[in-house]
Short mmCIF file of C-alpha atoms in Angstrom, two decimals:
data_model
loop_
_atom_site.label_atom_id
_atom_site.label_comp_id
_atom_site.label_asym_id
_atom_site.label_seq_id
_atom_site.Cartn_x
_atom_site.Cartn_y
_atom_site.Cartn_z
CA MET A 1 175.58 17.15 138.34
CA LEU A 2 175.46 19.00 141.65
CA LEU A 3 173.11 16.45 143.15
CA ALA A 4 175.36 13.55 142.09
CA TRP A 5 178.40 15.34 143.54
CA ILE A 6 176.67 15.90 146.91
CA LYS A 7 175.40 12.32 146.87
CA ASN A 8 178.96 11.02 146.31
CA ILE A 9 180.28 13.08 149.21
CA VAL A 10 177.53 11.96 151.59
CA LEU A 11 177.84 8.28 150.60
CA PHE A 12 181.62 8.38 150.97
CA ILE A 13 181.39 9.98 154.41
CA MET A 14 178.85 7.38 155.52
CA PHE A 15 181.02 4.55 154.17
CA SER A 16 184.17 5.94 155.81
CA SER A 17 182.30 6.32 159.13
CA LEU A 18 181.34 2.66 158.92
CA VAL A 19 184.95 1.72 158.21
CA PHE A 20 186.15 3.74 161.22
CA PHE A 21 183.52 2.06 163.39
CA LEU A 22 184.64 -1.40 162.27
CA LEU A 23 188.37 -0.79 162.73
CA PRO A 24 189.76 -3.51 164.96
CA ASP A 25 192.34 -1.30 166.65
CA GLU A 26 192.76 2.44 167.28
CA LYS A 27 196.34 2.36 165.98
CA TYR A 28 194.98 2.07 162.40
CA ARG A 29 192.83 5.19 162.73
CA LYS A 30 195.52 7.70 161.67
CA TYR A 31 196.30 5.70 158.51
CA MET A 32 192.64 5.43 157.59
CA GLN A 33 192.09 9.14 158.28
CA THR A 34 194.89 9.99 155.86
CA ALA A 35 193.50 7.74 153.14
CA VAL A 36 189.92 8.91 153.66
CA GLY A 37 191.02 12.54 153.65
CA PHE A 38 192.85 12.08 150.37
CA VAL A 39 189.91 10.38 148.65
CA LEU A 40 187.45 12.93 150.05
CA ALA A 41 189.62 15.77 148.72
CA ILE A 42 189.53 14.19 145.26
CA ILE A 43 185.74 13.78 145.43
CA VAL A 44 185.27 17.39 146.55
CA LEU A 45 187.65 18.80 143.90
CA THR A 46 186.28 16.78 140.97
CA PRO A 47 183.74 19.43 139.81
CA VAL A 48 186.30 22.20 140.21
CA LEU A 49 188.86 20.36 138.10
CA SER A 50 186.33 19.39 135.44
CA ALA A 51 185.09 22.99 135.22
CA GLY A 52 188.67 24.10 134.64
CA GLY A 53 189.20 21.43 131.99
CA LEU A 54 191.59 19.54 134.24
CA ASN A 55 189.47 16.42 134.78
CA ASP A 56 191.99 14.35 132.80
CA ILE A 57 194.30 14.63 135.80
CA LEU A 58 192.03 12.31 137.76
CA SER A 59 191.25 9.86 134.97
CA PHE A 60 193.43 6.81 134.67
CA ASP A 61 194.32 6.25 131.03
CA TYR A 62 193.62 2.54 130.59
CA TYR A 63 194.80 2.49 127.01
CA TYR A 64 198.36 3.48 127.81
CA GLU A 65 198.74 2.27 131.39
CA SER A 66 197.15 -1.17 131.23
CA ILE A 67 199.09 -2.33 128.20
CA ALA A 68 202.37 -0.54 128.76
CA GLY A 69 205.17 -3.00 128.25
CA ALA A 70 202.93 -5.89 127.29
CA PRO A 71 204.34 -6.37 123.77
CA GLY A 72 207.88 -6.01 125.02
CA ASN A 73 207.56 -9.04 127.24
CA GLY A 74 206.08 -11.10 124.42
CA ASP A 75 202.51 -11.28 125.65
CA VAL A 76 200.85 -10.14 122.42
CA THR A 77 197.64 -12.04 123.14
CA TYR A 78 197.16 -10.18 126.40
CA TYR A 79 197.96 -6.86 124.72
CA THR A 80 195.37 -7.51 122.00
CA ASP A 81 192.69 -8.78 124.39
CA VAL A 82 193.02 -5.77 126.67
CA MET A 83 192.77 -3.31 123.79
CA GLU A 84 189.81 -5.10 122.19
CA THR A 85 187.95 -5.28 125.50
CA MET A 86 188.62 -1.61 126.24
CA ILE A 87 187.26 -0.50 122.88
CA GLU A 88 184.22 -2.79 123.21
CA ASP A 89 183.46 -1.45 126.69
CA HIS A 90 183.95 2.16 125.57
CA LEU A 91 181.57 1.74 122.63
CA ARG A 92 179.03 -0.05 124.82
CA ASP A 93 179.16 2.76 127.40
CA THR A 94 179.20 5.63 124.90
CA PHE A 95 176.80 4.37 122.21
CA GLN A 96 174.91 1.57 124.03
CA LEU A 97 175.83 -0.86 121.25
CA ASP A 98 176.58 -4.55 121.43
CA ASN A 99 179.82 -5.01 119.52
CA LYS A 100 182.81 -7.23 118.92
CA VAL A 101 186.20 -5.68 118.17
CA THR A 102 189.08 -7.38 116.38
CA ILE A 103 192.47 -5.67 116.19
CA THR A 104 195.29 -6.62 113.80
CA PHE A 105 198.91 -5.62 114.44
CA ASP A 106 202.07 -5.70 112.36
CA GLU A 107 205.42 -6.99 113.65
CA ASN A 108 206.14 -3.63 115.36
CA TYR A 109 202.85 -3.74 117.28
CA THR A 110 201.40 -0.95 115.15
CA ILE A 111 197.68 -1.25 114.61
CA THR A 112 197.03 -2.10 110.98
CA ALA A 113 193.27 -2.66 111.23
CA VAL A 114 190.42 -2.39 113.69
CA GLU A 115 187.23 -4.23 112.81
CA VAL A 116 184.12 -3.40 114.80
CA ASP A 117 181.13 -5.66 114.32
CA VAL A 118 178.07 -3.89 115.70
CA VAL A 119 174.95 -5.88 116.47
CA SER A 120 171.94 -3.68 115.84
CA THR A 121 168.64 -4.88 117.23
CA THR A 122 166.55 -2.57 115.06
CA SER A 123 166.89 -4.39 111.76
CA ASP A 124 168.91 -6.86 109.72
CA SER A 125 169.40 -4.28 106.98
CA VAL A 126 172.24 -1.74 107.05
CA ALA A 127 170.03 0.97 105.56
CA ASP A 128 167.47 0.74 108.35
CA THR A 129 169.88 0.70 111.27
CA THR A 130 170.23 3.55 113.74
CA VAL A 131 174.00 3.21 114.06
CA ASP A 132 175.85 6.40 113.06
CA VAL A 133 178.88 4.76 111.46
CA ALA A 134 180.78 7.99 110.81
CA LYS A 135 180.40 9.11 114.42
CA LEU A 136 181.42 5.66 115.66
CA ARG A 137 184.54 5.68 113.47
CA GLN A 138 185.45 9.22 114.61
CA GLU A 139 185.03 8.30 118.27
CA ILE A 140 187.33 5.26 117.99
CA ALA A 141 189.92 7.27 116.04
CA LYS A 142 189.86 10.15 118.54
CA GLU A 143 189.78 8.07 121.72
CA TYR A 144 192.47 5.55 120.77
CA LYS A 145 194.52 7.66 118.32
CA ILE A 146 193.94 5.27 115.42
CA SER A 147 193.70 6.52 111.85
CA GLU A 148 190.10 6.45 110.59
CA ASP A 149 191.14 4.67 107.40
CA ARG A 150 192.25 1.67 109.50
CA ILE A 151 188.83 1.28 111.13
CA GLU A 152 186.24 -0.93 109.47
CA ILE A 153 182.69 -0.97 110.81
CA PHE A 154 180.32 -3.86 110.18
CA VAL A 155 176.65 -3.67 111.15
CA ASN A 156 174.98 -7.04 111.58
CA GLY A 157 177.72 -8.58 109.42
CA TYR A 158 177.43 -6.04 106.58
CA GLN A 159 180.43 -3.81 105.88
CA THR A 160 179.72 -0.07 105.93
CA LYS A 161 181.49 2.79 104.21
#
């Protein structure tokens, strides 16, 4: 953790030095210094905030921000695609699982069902798979505030309980 933090600081300083070197005109330097200073402060404070449990301040909440207002303007397809892609990416990053997510909404844009089809490379049988279905269901419910009873998990096409 400490090594990664120091590495991030050093790489950012090297990158910002390169940017300052390549600036076409000195009049842009004060604007770049302000931006670089702000980003460097965030990089330096990240471990302090995470140690204090405040790391959510720096995280951008894709679920709420990227789809805010999408249903209101009638773009339900976009709303659904963004949510499905976010859940797929989250599960891929967290559990290293290939998956396909399908979300169903009612007329008020309330999630009625989330189907996750996990592709397990270990076996074609549900009994032999290494996927922890209960943990997967809990993670989706916690992360996206969806009731666990609305989440259906399929492993290699077989429905799980």
